[in-house]
Structure formats: C-alpha cells, structure tokens
Amino acid sequence: MKKLFLPLILSLFAATNVLANDARAEEVLKRAHEAIGGERLQKIEGLFINGQYRRAFGDRQMAGDREISISLPDKYLIEDAMNPGGMATSIVNTRGLNGERAWSGSSGGGGGMIIRMGNGPGGAQLTPEQMEAAQRRMYRAEFSRYLLAMILMPPTSMQVEVKYAGESEVDDLPADVVDVAGPDRFSVRLFFDKKTHLP
C-alpha cells in the first residue's frame, strides 16, 4: 500500500457550525478539547492514520490493513488492503471524498471481486450521478465520525447540533455523554471520562 500524507489544518468548533447551543454539552466538549491538546490542535498540519480493521459478515470475518488520510476542509481517503484466502497479492479497496466528488475502487488480488451498489426506488438501476450522491453521503458521514472520534471536531462545512445526553459508565468509569446530530440523519454519541475528560 502506498503511503499518503495530506495536510490537515484545524479550527476549533466554530459557532457558525453549531445549530443549537446546549451549554452543558459545550462545557463537556471544551474540557475534552483541553484534555486532548487545547490550542495545540490548531497547529496540526496533517493527519495520517494506519492500523488494522476487522469486519464481521455473519459467521465470516474479513480483516486487513487500513490507511486513512484526511485534509480539511473536505478531503478524505481510505485504503483497505486484505489478503482473502491467503492470496499472494493484496486486494486494495479505496474510497475517497474531495469536496463534492466521491469515488471508490479496488485493485490487485487477481480479479474476481465485484462490489455492487443497491438499486434505486422501484428496483431501478442507479445512475452514475445517484451512485456518486449515495457515496458522497456515506463518505461524509464516515469522515465526520472519524474527525469527531479523533479530534472532537466536525468538518467545518457540516452544521451540527450538540446535546448533553446524561451520564453513563464505560468500563466501570463514570462518563459524560454528548450526542452530535447533523444533516442526512447523521448522528454520533461521544463518551468522556468524567475525571480526565478524555474521550
């Protein structure tokens, strides 16, 4: 898998992209921002993550290596490499988002793998434009979840609503819970250690 590094320039949760002001949620997020880096987050110039992933399909599992490259405000690229059945050549699945453009593809593995998007209303085949619009929605949601999980910020282009959802426990530790909602039924629930304020 080739290495990619894309610049990432951050700005903190701007008032312009928060639709509803929940004071308790804002306070929890403010403490969490400080706990993960505070003002230093504004100096980040790039974000590149690599690791492993695992997916379950009923009784079967698929696993491999994942590389994520993000560049704000709206560039996102994921490359997943896997060797199903002990194949000598990896299959690399790529999905990307660049502003309004979204795409996916695969390479390697000697062929034989077909990925299909679902049909449209009434079973009609999706047009290329409809397929790209569906990919754009999926990849924007995925991109936004990664940003919120890693740096506690949505993309600057996404207007979100944050609400305090109460208290819970994670691994027997008390946690504050914040719900984030956005367009196209986007939602994510974030848990923060009440003592350290870390996600």
mmCIF file of C-alpha atoms in Angstrom:
data_model
loop_
_atom_site.group_PDB
_atom_site.id
_atom_site.type_symbol
_atom_site.label_atom_id
_atom_site.label_comp_id
_atom_site.label_asym_id
_atom_site.label_seq_id
_atom_site.Cartn_x
_atom_site.Cartn_y
_atom_site.Cartn_z
ATOM 1 C CA MET A 1 0.000 0.000 0.000
ATOM 2 C CA LYS A 2 1.483 3.360 -0.912
ATOM 3 C CA LYS A 3 1.921 5.898 1.865
ATOM 4 C CA LEU A 4 -0.141 9.071 1.684
ATOM 5 C CA PHE A 5 0.128 12.197 3.762
ATOM 6 C CA LEU A 6 -2.312 15.027 3.302
ATOM 7 C CA PRO A 7 -2.166 18.329 5.223
ATOM 8 C CA LEU A 8 -4.785 18.927 7.880
ATOM 9 C CA ILE A 9 -5.497 22.427 9.119
ATOM 10 C CA LEU A 10 -7.830 22.560 12.084
ATOM 11 C CA SER A 11 -10.124 25.163 13.507
ATOM 12 C CA LEU A 12 -11.959 24.606 16.781
ATOM 13 C CA PHE A 13 -15.718 24.074 16.916
ATOM 14 C CA ALA A 14 -16.909 27.319 15.363
ATOM 15 C CA ALA A 15 -20.172 28.835 16.491
ATOM 16 C CA THR A 16 -21.189 29.003 12.832
ATOM 17 C CA ASN A 17 -21.425 25.230 12.516
ATOM 18 C CA VAL A 18 -23.301 24.537 15.749
ATOM 19 C CA LEU A 19 -27.074 24.795 15.215
ATOM 20 C CA ALA A 20 -28.236 24.540 18.818
ATOM 21 C CA ASN A 21 -26.324 25.722 21.844
ATOM 22 C CA ASP A 22 -26.530 23.204 24.690
ATOM 23 C CA ALA A 23 -24.423 24.796 27.435
ATOM 24 C CA ARG A 24 -23.706 21.516 29.252
ATOM 25 C CA ALA A 25 -22.604 19.780 26.031
ATOM 26 C CA GLU A 26 -20.425 22.763 25.088
ATOM 27 C CA GLU A 27 -18.751 22.650 28.515
ATOM 28 C CA VAL A 28 -18.035 18.907 28.232
ATOM 29 C CA LEU A 29 -16.562 19.416 24.740
ATOM 30 C CA LYS A 30 -14.478 22.382 25.914
ATOM 31 C CA ARG A 31 -12.923 20.314 28.739
ATOM 32 C CA ALA A 32 -12.332 17.405 26.347
ATOM 33 C CA HIS A 33 -10.594 19.718 23.807
ATOM 34 C CA GLU A 34 -8.264 20.906 26.567
ATOM 35 C CA ALA A 35 -7.590 17.327 27.649
ATOM 36 C CA ILE A 36 -6.532 16.212 24.142
ATOM 37 C CA GLY A 37 -4.382 19.218 23.292
ATOM 38 C CA GLY A 38 -6.213 22.534 23.585
ATOM 39 C CA GLU A 39 -4.749 25.291 21.419
ATOM 40 C CA ARG A 40 -2.123 22.892 20.037
ATOM 41 C CA LEU A 41 -4.887 21.309 17.945
ATOM 42 C CA GLN A 42 -4.893 24.464 15.807
ATOM 43 C CA LYS A 43 -1.261 23.793 14.832
ATOM 44 C CA ILE A 44 -1.866 20.333 13.382
ATOM 45 C CA GLU A 45 -0.980 20.362 9.682
ATOM 46 C CA GLY A 46 -1.710 16.785 8.681
ATOM 47 C CA LEU A 47 -3.400 13.627 9.796
ATOM 48 C CA PHE A 48 -2.423 10.138 8.666
ATOM 49 C CA ILE A 49 -3.529 7.002 10.484
ATOM 50 C CA ASN A 50 -2.725 3.378 9.800
ATOM 51 C CA GLY A 51 -3.752 0.206 11.580
ATOM 52 C CA GLN A 52 -5.848 -2.907 11.196
ATOM 53 C CA TYR A 53 -9.562 -3.341 10.661
ATOM 54 C CA ARG A 54 -11.895 -6.290 11.137
ATOM 55 C CA ARG A 55 -15.412 -6.727 9.769
ATOM 56 C CA ALA A 56 -17.941 -9.440 10.510
ATOM 57 C CA PHE A 57 -20.336 -10.746 7.854
ATOM 58 C CA GLY A 58 -22.480 -13.210 9.783
ATOM 59 C CA ASP A 59 -20.128 -16.058 10.745
ATOM 60 C CA ARG A 60 -17.356 -14.860 8.437
ATOM 61 C CA GLN A 61 -14.768 -12.207 9.209
ATOM 62 C CA MET A 62 -12.647 -10.058 6.956
ATOM 63 C CA ALA A 63 -9.536 -8.279 8.229
ATOM 64 C CA GLY A 64 -6.655 -6.298 6.828
ATOM 65 C CA ASP A 65 -4.650 -3.076 6.984
ATOM 66 C CA ARG A 66 -6.234 0.378 6.813
ATOM 67 C CA GLU A 67 -4.699 3.743 5.948
ATOM 68 C CA ILE A 68 -6.682 6.947 6.491
ATOM 69 C CA SER A 69 -5.602 10.321 5.106
ATOM 70 C CA ILE A 70 -7.569 13.466 5.923
ATOM 71 C CA SER A 71 -7.151 17.031 4.744
ATOM 72 C CA LEU A 72 -9.624 19.642 5.876
ATOM 73 C CA PRO A 73 -11.969 21.061 4.961
ATOM 74 C CA ASP A 74 -13.246 18.186 2.811
ATOM 75 C CA LYS A 75 -10.637 15.683 1.583
ATOM 76 C CA TYR A 76 -10.706 12.118 2.850
ATOM 77 C CA LEU A 77 -9.090 8.934 1.562
ATOM 78 C CA ILE A 78 -9.198 5.380 2.936
ATOM 79 C CA GLU A 79 -7.253 2.421 1.586
ATOM 80 C CA ASP A 80 -8.067 -1.054 2.918
ATOM 81 C CA ALA A 81 -5.717 -3.922 1.983
ATOM 82 C CA MET A 82 -6.663 -7.554 2.575
ATOM 83 C CA ASN A 83 -5.440 -10.991 1.544
ATOM 84 C CA PRO A 84 -8.575 -13.170 1.495
ATOM 85 C CA GLY A 85 -7.952 -16.885 1.451
ATOM 86 C CA GLY A 86 -4.173 -16.425 1.707
ATOM 87 C CA MET A 87 -3.843 -14.841 -1.743
ATOM 88 C CA ALA A 88 -0.324 -13.732 -2.651
ATOM 89 C CA THR A 89 -1.489 -10.310 -3.846
ATOM 90 C CA SER A 90 -3.496 -7.947 -1.645
ATOM 91 C CA ILE A 91 -6.830 -6.563 -2.753
ATOM 92 C CA VAL A 92 -6.811 -2.809 -2.107
ATOM 93 C CA ASN A 93 -10.195 -1.122 -1.746
ATOM 94 C CA THR A 94 -10.106 2.662 -1.944
ATOM 95 C CA ARG A 95 -12.787 5.216 -1.179
ATOM 96 C CA GLY A 96 -12.369 8.953 -1.347
ATOM 97 C CA LEU A 97 -14.051 12.287 -0.930
ATOM 98 C CA ASN A 98 -12.812 15.571 -2.398
ATOM 99 C CA GLY A 99 -15.369 18.323 -1.872
ATOM 100 C CA GLU A 100 -18.415 17.312 -3.931
ATOM 101 C CA ARG A 101 -16.624 14.405 -5.656
ATOM 102 C CA ALA A 102 -16.820 10.902 -4.182
ATOM 103 C CA TRP A 103 -15.444 7.676 -5.604
ATOM 104 C CA SER A 104 -14.418 4.125 -4.795
ATOM 105 C CA GLY A 105 -12.390 1.437 -6.494
ATOM 106 C CA SER A 106 -10.363 -1.700 -5.985
ATOM 107 C CA SER A 107 -7.166 -3.144 -7.389
ATOM 108 C CA GLY A 108 -4.937 -6.203 -7.032
ATOM 109 C CA GLY A 109 -5.895 -9.686 -5.961
ATOM 110 C CA GLY A 110 -6.095 -11.146 -9.443
ATOM 111 C CA GLY A 111 -9.687 -10.060 -10.088
ATOM 112 C CA GLY A 112 -12.865 -11.948 -9.380
ATOM 113 C CA MET A 113 -14.331 -9.480 -6.849
ATOM 114 C CA ILE A 114 -17.400 -7.424 -7.716
ATOM 115 C CA ILE A 115 -18.847 -4.704 -5.494
ATOM 116 C CA ARG A 116 -22.396 -3.577 -6.289
ATOM 117 C CA MET A 117 -24.370 -0.613 -5.038
ATOM 118 C CA GLY A 118 -28.060 -1.200 -4.271
ATOM 119 C CA ASN A 119 -30.824 -0.378 -6.691
ATOM 120 C CA GLY A 120 -32.863 2.803 -6.550
ATOM 121 C CA PRO A 121 -36.607 3.187 -5.867
ATOM 122 C CA GLY A 122 -38.729 0.505 -7.525
ATOM 123 C CA GLY A 123 -35.658 -1.650 -8.259
ATOM 124 C CA ALA A 124 -34.378 0.717 -10.973
ATOM 125 C CA GLN A 125 -30.648 0.801 -11.633
ATOM 126 C CA LEU A 126 -28.929 3.789 -10.032
ATOM 127 C CA THR A 127 -27.485 6.315 -12.447
ATOM 128 C CA PRO A 128 -23.788 7.230 -12.051
ATOM 129 C CA GLU A 129 -24.906 10.537 -10.517
ATOM 130 C CA GLN A 130 -27.153 8.766 -7.985
ATOM 131 C CA MET A 131 -24.349 6.342 -7.110
ATOM 132 C CA GLU A 132 -21.936 9.219 -6.522
ATOM 133 C CA ALA A 133 -24.517 11.073 -4.403
ATOM 134 C CA ALA A 134 -25.004 7.933 -2.266
ATOM 135 C CA GLN A 135 -21.231 7.533 -1.882
ATOM 136 C CA ARG A 136 -20.890 11.212 -1.006
ATOM 137 C CA ARG A 137 -23.459 10.859 1.818
ATOM 138 C CA MET A 138 -21.826 7.685 3.168
ATOM 139 C CA TYR A 139 -18.260 9.004 2.987
ATOM 140 C CA ARG A 140 -19.154 12.393 4.507
ATOM 141 C CA ALA A 141 -20.762 10.617 7.457
ATOM 142 C CA GLU A 142 -17.751 8.306 7.840
ATOM 143 C CA PHE A 143 -15.323 11.244 7.510
ATOM 144 C CA SER A 144 -17.276 13.235 10.108
ATOM 145 C CA ARG A 145 -17.328 10.326 12.569
ATOM 146 C CA TYR A 146 -13.563 9.898 12.287
ATOM 147 C CA LEU A 147 -12.985 13.612 12.927
ATOM 148 C CA LEU A 148 -15.308 13.648 15.930
ATOM 149 C CA ALA A 149 -13.791 10.466 17.361
ATOM 150 C CA MET A 150 -10.177 11.584 16.940
ATOM 151 C CA ILE A 151 -10.144 15.357 17.368
ATOM 152 C CA LEU A 152 -13.675 16.137 18.622
ATOM 153 C CA MET A 153 -14.488 18.416 15.688
ATOM 154 C CA PRO A 154 -16.905 18.032 12.786
ATOM 155 C CA PRO A 155 -15.915 19.217 9.310
ATOM 156 C CA THR A 156 -16.293 22.991 9.110
ATOM 157 C CA SER A 157 -18.827 22.527 6.290
ATOM 158 C CA MET A 158 -21.174 20.460 8.486
ATOM 159 C CA GLN A 159 -23.678 22.170 10.741
ATOM 160 C CA VAL A 160 -24.238 20.092 13.843
ATOM 161 C CA GLU A 161 -26.376 20.127 16.940
ATOM 162 C CA VAL A 162 -24.771 19.064 20.222
ATOM 163 C CA LYS A 163 -26.791 17.953 23.228
ATOM 164 C CA TYR A 164 -25.840 16.643 26.630
ATOM 165 C CA ALA A 165 -27.338 13.142 26.840
ATOM 166 C CA GLY A 166 -26.599 12.442 30.509
ATOM 167 C CA GLU A 167 -24.196 10.230 32.405
ATOM 168 C CA SER A 168 -23.169 6.642 31.801
ATOM 169 C CA GLU A 169 -20.368 4.193 32.588
ATOM 170 C CA VAL A 170 -17.671 2.890 30.279
ATOM 171 C CA ASP A 171 -15.515 0.069 31.683
ATOM 172 C CA ASP A 172 -16.864 0.915 35.154
ATOM 173 C CA LEU A 173 -15.751 4.559 34.847
ATOM 174 C CA PRO A 174 -18.319 7.378 35.079
ATOM 175 C CA ALA A 175 -18.740 9.227 31.782
ATOM 176 C CA ASP A 176 -20.473 12.300 30.380
ATOM 177 C CA VAL A 177 -22.392 11.569 27.169
ATOM 178 C CA VAL A 178 -22.813 14.057 24.297
ATOM 179 C CA ASP A 179 -24.951 13.448 21.200
ATOM 180 C CA VAL A 180 -23.981 15.115 17.930
ATOM 181 C CA ALA A 181 -26.561 15.308 15.122
ATOM 182 C CA GLY A 182 -26.280 16.713 11.611
ATOM 183 C CA PRO A 183 -27.844 16.618 8.135
ATOM 184 C CA ASP A 184 -28.889 13.390 6.359
ATOM 185 C CA ARG A 185 -29.703 11.733 9.703
ATOM 186 C CA PHE A 186 -26.061 11.941 10.813
ATOM 187 C CA SER A 187 -25.590 11.100 14.483
ATOM 188 C CA VAL A 188 -22.821 10.044 16.814
ATOM 189 C CA ARG A 189 -22.691 9.564 20.576
ATOM 190 C CA LEU A 190 -19.487 10.553 22.391
ATOM 191 C CA PHE A 191 -18.457 9.374 25.871
ATOM 192 C CA PHE A 192 -15.987 11.332 28.047
ATOM 193 C CA ASP A 193 -14.279 10.194 31.245
ATOM 194 C CA LYS A 194 -15.698 12.474 33.975
ATOM 195 C CA LYS A 195 -12.330 12.627 35.762
ATOM 196 C CA THR A 196 -9.823 13.053 32.901
ATOM 197 C CA HIS A 197 -12.325 14.482 30.356
ATOM 198 C CA LEU A 198 -10.702 12.258 27.687
ATOM 199 C CA PRO A 199 -12.896 10.505 25.106
#
